[in-house]
Short mmCIF file of C-alpha atoms in Angstrom, two decimals:
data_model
loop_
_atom_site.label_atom_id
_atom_site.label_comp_id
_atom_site.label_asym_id
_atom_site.label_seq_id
_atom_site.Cartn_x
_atom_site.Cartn_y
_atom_site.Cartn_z
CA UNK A 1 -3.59 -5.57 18.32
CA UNK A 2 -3.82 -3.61 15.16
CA UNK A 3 -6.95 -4.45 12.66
CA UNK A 4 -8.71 -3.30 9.33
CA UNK A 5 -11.78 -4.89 8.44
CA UNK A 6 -13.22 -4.63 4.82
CA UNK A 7 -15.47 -7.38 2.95
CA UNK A 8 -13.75 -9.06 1.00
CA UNK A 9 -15.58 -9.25 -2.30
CA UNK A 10 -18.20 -7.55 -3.50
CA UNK A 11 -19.89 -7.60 -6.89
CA UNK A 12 -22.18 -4.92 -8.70
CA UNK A 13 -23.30 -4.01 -11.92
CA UNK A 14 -22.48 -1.35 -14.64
CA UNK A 15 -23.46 1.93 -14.15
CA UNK A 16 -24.57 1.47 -10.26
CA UNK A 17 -23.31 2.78 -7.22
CA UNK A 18 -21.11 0.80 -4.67
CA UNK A 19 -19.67 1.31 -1.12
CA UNK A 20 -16.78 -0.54 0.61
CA UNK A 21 -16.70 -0.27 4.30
CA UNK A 22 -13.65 -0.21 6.67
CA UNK A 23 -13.53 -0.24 10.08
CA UNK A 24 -10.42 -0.01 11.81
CA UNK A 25 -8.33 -0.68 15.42
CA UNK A 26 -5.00 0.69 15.44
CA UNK A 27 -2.45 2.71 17.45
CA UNK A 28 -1.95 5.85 16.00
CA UNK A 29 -4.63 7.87 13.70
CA UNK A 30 -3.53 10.04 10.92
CA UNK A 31 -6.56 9.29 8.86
CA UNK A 32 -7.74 6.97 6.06
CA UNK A 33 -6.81 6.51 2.48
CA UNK A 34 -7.91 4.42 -0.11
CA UNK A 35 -5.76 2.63 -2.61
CA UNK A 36 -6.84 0.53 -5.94
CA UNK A 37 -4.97 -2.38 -7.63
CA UNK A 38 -5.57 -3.97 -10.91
CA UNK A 39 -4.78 -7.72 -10.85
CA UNK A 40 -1.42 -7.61 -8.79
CA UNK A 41 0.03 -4.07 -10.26
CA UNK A 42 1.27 -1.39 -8.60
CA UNK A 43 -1.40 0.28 -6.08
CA UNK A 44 -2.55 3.83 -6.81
CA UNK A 45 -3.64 6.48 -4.58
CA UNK A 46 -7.52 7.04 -4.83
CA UNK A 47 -8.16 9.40 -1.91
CA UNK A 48 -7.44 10.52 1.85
CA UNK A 49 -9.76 11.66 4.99
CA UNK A 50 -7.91 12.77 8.11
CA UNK A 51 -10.81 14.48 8.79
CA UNK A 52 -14.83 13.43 9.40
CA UNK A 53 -16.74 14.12 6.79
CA UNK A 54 -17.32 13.57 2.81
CA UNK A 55 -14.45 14.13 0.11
CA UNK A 56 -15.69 13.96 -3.22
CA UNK A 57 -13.02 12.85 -6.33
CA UNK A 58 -15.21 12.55 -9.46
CA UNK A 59 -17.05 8.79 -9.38
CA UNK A 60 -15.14 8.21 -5.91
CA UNK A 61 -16.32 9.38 -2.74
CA UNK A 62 -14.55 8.61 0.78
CA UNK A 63 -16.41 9.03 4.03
CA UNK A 64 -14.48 9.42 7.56
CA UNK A 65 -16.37 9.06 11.09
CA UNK A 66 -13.66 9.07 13.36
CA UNK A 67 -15.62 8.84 16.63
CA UNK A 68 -16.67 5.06 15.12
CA UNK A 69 -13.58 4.51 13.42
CA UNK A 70 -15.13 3.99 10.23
CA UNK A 71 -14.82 4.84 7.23
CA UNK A 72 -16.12 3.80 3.57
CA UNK A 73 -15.08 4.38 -0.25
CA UNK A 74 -18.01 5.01 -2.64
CA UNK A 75 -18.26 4.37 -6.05
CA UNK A 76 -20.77 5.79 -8.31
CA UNK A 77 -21.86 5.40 -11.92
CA UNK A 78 -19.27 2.25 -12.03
CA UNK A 79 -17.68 0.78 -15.09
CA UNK A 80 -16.19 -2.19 -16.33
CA UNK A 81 -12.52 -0.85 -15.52
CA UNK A 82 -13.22 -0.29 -11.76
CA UNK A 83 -13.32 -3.96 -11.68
CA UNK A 84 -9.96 -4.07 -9.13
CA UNK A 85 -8.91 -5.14 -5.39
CA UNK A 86 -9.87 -1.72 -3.12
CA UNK A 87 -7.72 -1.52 -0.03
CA UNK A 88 -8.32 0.94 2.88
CA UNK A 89 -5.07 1.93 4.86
CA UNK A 90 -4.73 3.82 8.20
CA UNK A 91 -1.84 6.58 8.10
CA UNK A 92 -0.08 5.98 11.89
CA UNK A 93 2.35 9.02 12.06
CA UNK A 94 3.95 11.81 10.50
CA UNK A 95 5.91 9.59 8.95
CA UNK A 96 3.68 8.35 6.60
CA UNK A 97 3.54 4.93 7.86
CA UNK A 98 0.34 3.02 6.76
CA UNK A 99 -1.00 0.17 7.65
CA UNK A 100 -3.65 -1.76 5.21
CA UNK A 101 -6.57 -3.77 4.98
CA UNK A 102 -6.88 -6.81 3.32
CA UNK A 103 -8.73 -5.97 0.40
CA UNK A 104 -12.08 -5.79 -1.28
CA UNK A 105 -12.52 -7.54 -4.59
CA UNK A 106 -15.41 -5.87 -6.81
CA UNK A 107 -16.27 -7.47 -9.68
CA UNK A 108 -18.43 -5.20 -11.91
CA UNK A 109 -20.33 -6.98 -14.10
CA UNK A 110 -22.45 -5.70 -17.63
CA UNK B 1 9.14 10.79 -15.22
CA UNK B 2 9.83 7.35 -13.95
CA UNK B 3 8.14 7.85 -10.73
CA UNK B 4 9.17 4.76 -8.59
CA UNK B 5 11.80 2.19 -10.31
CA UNK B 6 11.64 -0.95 -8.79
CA UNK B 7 14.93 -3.73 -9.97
CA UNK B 8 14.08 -6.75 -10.69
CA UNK B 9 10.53 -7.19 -11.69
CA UNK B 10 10.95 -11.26 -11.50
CA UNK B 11 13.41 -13.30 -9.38
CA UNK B 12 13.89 -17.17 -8.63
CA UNK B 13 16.31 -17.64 -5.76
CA UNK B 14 17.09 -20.87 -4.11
CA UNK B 15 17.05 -21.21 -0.15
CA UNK B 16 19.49 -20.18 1.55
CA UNK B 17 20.87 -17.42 -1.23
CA UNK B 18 21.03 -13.79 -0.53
CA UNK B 19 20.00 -10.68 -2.44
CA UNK B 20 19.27 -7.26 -2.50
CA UNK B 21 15.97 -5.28 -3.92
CA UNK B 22 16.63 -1.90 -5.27
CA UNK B 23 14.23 1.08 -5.45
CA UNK B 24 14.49 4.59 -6.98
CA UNK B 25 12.24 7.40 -6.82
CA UNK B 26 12.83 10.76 -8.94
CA UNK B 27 9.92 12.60 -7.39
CA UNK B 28 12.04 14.04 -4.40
CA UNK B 29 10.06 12.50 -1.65
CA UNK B 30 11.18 11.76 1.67
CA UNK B 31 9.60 8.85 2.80
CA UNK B 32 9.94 5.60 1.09
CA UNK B 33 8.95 2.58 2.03
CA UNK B 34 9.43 -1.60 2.11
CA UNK B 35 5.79 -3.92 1.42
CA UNK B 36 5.34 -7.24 0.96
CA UNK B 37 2.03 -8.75 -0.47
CA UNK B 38 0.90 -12.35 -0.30
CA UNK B 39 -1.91 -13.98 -2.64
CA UNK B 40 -5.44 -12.49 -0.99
CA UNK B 41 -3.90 -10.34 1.52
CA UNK B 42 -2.90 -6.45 1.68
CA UNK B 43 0.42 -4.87 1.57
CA UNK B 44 2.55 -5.73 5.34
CA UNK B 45 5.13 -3.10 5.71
CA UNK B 46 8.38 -4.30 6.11
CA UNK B 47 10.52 -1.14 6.77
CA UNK B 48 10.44 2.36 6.49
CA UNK B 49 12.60 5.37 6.14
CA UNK B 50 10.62 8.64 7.48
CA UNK B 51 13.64 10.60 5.73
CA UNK B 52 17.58 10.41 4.63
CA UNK B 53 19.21 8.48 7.09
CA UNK B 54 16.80 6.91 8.84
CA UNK B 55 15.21 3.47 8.58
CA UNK B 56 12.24 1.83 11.08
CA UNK B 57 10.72 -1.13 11.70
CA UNK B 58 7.47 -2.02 10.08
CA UNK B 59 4.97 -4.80 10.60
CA UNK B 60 7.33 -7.92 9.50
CA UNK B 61 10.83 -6.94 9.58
CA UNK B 62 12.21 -10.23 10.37
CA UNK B 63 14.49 -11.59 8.12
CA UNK B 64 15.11 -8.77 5.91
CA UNK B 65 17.36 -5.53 6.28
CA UNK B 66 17.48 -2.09 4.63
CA UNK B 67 19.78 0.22 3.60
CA UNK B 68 18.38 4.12 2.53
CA UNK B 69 21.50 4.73 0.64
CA UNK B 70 20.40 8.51 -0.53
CA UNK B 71 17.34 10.62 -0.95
CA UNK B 72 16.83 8.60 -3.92
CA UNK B 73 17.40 4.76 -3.19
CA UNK B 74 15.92 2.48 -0.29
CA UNK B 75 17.30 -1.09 -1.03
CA UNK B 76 15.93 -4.21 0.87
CA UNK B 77 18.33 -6.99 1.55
CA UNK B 78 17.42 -10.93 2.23
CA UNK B 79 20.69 -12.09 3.80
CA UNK B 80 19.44 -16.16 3.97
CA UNK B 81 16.15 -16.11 1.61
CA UNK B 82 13.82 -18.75 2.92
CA UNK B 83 10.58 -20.21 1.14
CA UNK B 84 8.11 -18.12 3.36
CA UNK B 85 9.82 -14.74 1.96
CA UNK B 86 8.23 -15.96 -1.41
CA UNK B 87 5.93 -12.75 -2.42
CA UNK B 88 5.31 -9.79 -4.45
CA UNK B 89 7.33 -7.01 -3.21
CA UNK B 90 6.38 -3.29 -3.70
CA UNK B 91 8.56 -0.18 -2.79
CA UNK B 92 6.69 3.35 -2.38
CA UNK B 93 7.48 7.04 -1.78
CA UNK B 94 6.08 10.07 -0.36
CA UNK B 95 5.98 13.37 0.83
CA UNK B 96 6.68 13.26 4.60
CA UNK B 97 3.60 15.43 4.96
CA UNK B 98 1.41 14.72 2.18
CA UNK B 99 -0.76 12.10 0.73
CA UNK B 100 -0.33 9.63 -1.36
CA UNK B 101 2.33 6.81 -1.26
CA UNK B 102 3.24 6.29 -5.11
CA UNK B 103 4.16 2.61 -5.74
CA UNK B 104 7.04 0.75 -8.01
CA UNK B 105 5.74 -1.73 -10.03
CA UNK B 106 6.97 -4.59 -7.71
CA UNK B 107 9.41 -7.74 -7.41
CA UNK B 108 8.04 -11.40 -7.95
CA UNK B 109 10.02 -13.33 -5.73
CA UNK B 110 10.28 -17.16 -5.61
CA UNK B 111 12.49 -18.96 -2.99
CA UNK B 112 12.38 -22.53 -3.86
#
């Protein structure tokens, strides 16, 4: 079977730093993105690893260990407005096909 | 720049009753893409379409069809709508090659 583990809520305060694991099982590995969505909206695209290592995006930071099948999205300096649902997602193929987690809730609080 | 155009936003359909989801996407992607999303739980692809004139099965096609009708429009059809379809529906796009999928704003769907 196919499987993306995240927690599923996780709370911190203002102006700390945060990480959001994923560890995944699936057939087919294009790499790992990470999407955020406020209260039900549309998701948007935070960032991508196909390969291991750091990539750095401002406040966000995604991390990529292939050999574990791992991965994790940090958050640094947080604010009130990155309270949202945090979703990893595996890319399968060429096609673009992904395949998502079910979600990580953080709730940042003052 | 609309981005991804998603019609309706809201929809209350009865069991039983058929209808079709339309999605446009003025970015000139290839891909595009069918999810559904269920209270507490990530997006489940439904179909896909890799590029014009092709369409594949995602997670939880059952139930639904798709027609991509142009480079521009992937429409998802619910011949006999039944209550477990109720969801939140959300079309995306992309470059074939390149990162990210950029999502409509989705369809509320309720099948009483």
């Amino acid at each position: 079977g196919q499987s993306l583990e995240q927690p599923s809520e996780v709370t911190a305060v203002e102006g700390a730093i945060v990480q959001i694991n994923c560890t995944y099982q699936t057939s087919g590995f294009y790499g790992l993105s990470w999407y955020q969505q406020h209260d039900g909206g549309a998701p948007t695209f935070l960032s991508y690893n196909a390969l291991d290592g750091l990539e750095e995006t401002g406040r966000f930071s995604s991390f990529l260990s292939r050999s574990d099948s791992y991965g994790y999205l940090l958050l640094q300096e947080l604010q009130m407005k990155d309270s949202a649902s945090y979703f990893c997602a595996v890319r399968q193929n060429q096609g673009g096909k992904l395949i998502f987690g079910q979600g990580t809730e953080l709730s940042v609080k003052p | 720049n609309a981005g991804v155009t998603q019609t309706p936003k809201f929809q209350v359909l009865k069991t039983g009753q058929s209808m079709t989801l339309q999605c446009a996407q003025d970015m000139n992607h290839n891909s595009m893409y069918w999810y559904r999303q269920d209270p507490g739980m990530g997006l489940r692809l439904i179909y896909y379409s890799a590029s014009e004139g092709t369409t594949d099965k995602g997670e939880v096609p059952n139930g639904y069809n798709v027609s991509r009708l142009n480079k521009r429009e992937f429409s998802l059809r619910l011949e006999s709508a039944a209550p477990s379809q109720t969801s939140v529906y959300f079309c995306a796009s992309s470059d074939t090659r390149v990162q990210p999928q950029h999502f409509g704003d989705g369809t509320r769907l309720s099948i009483l």
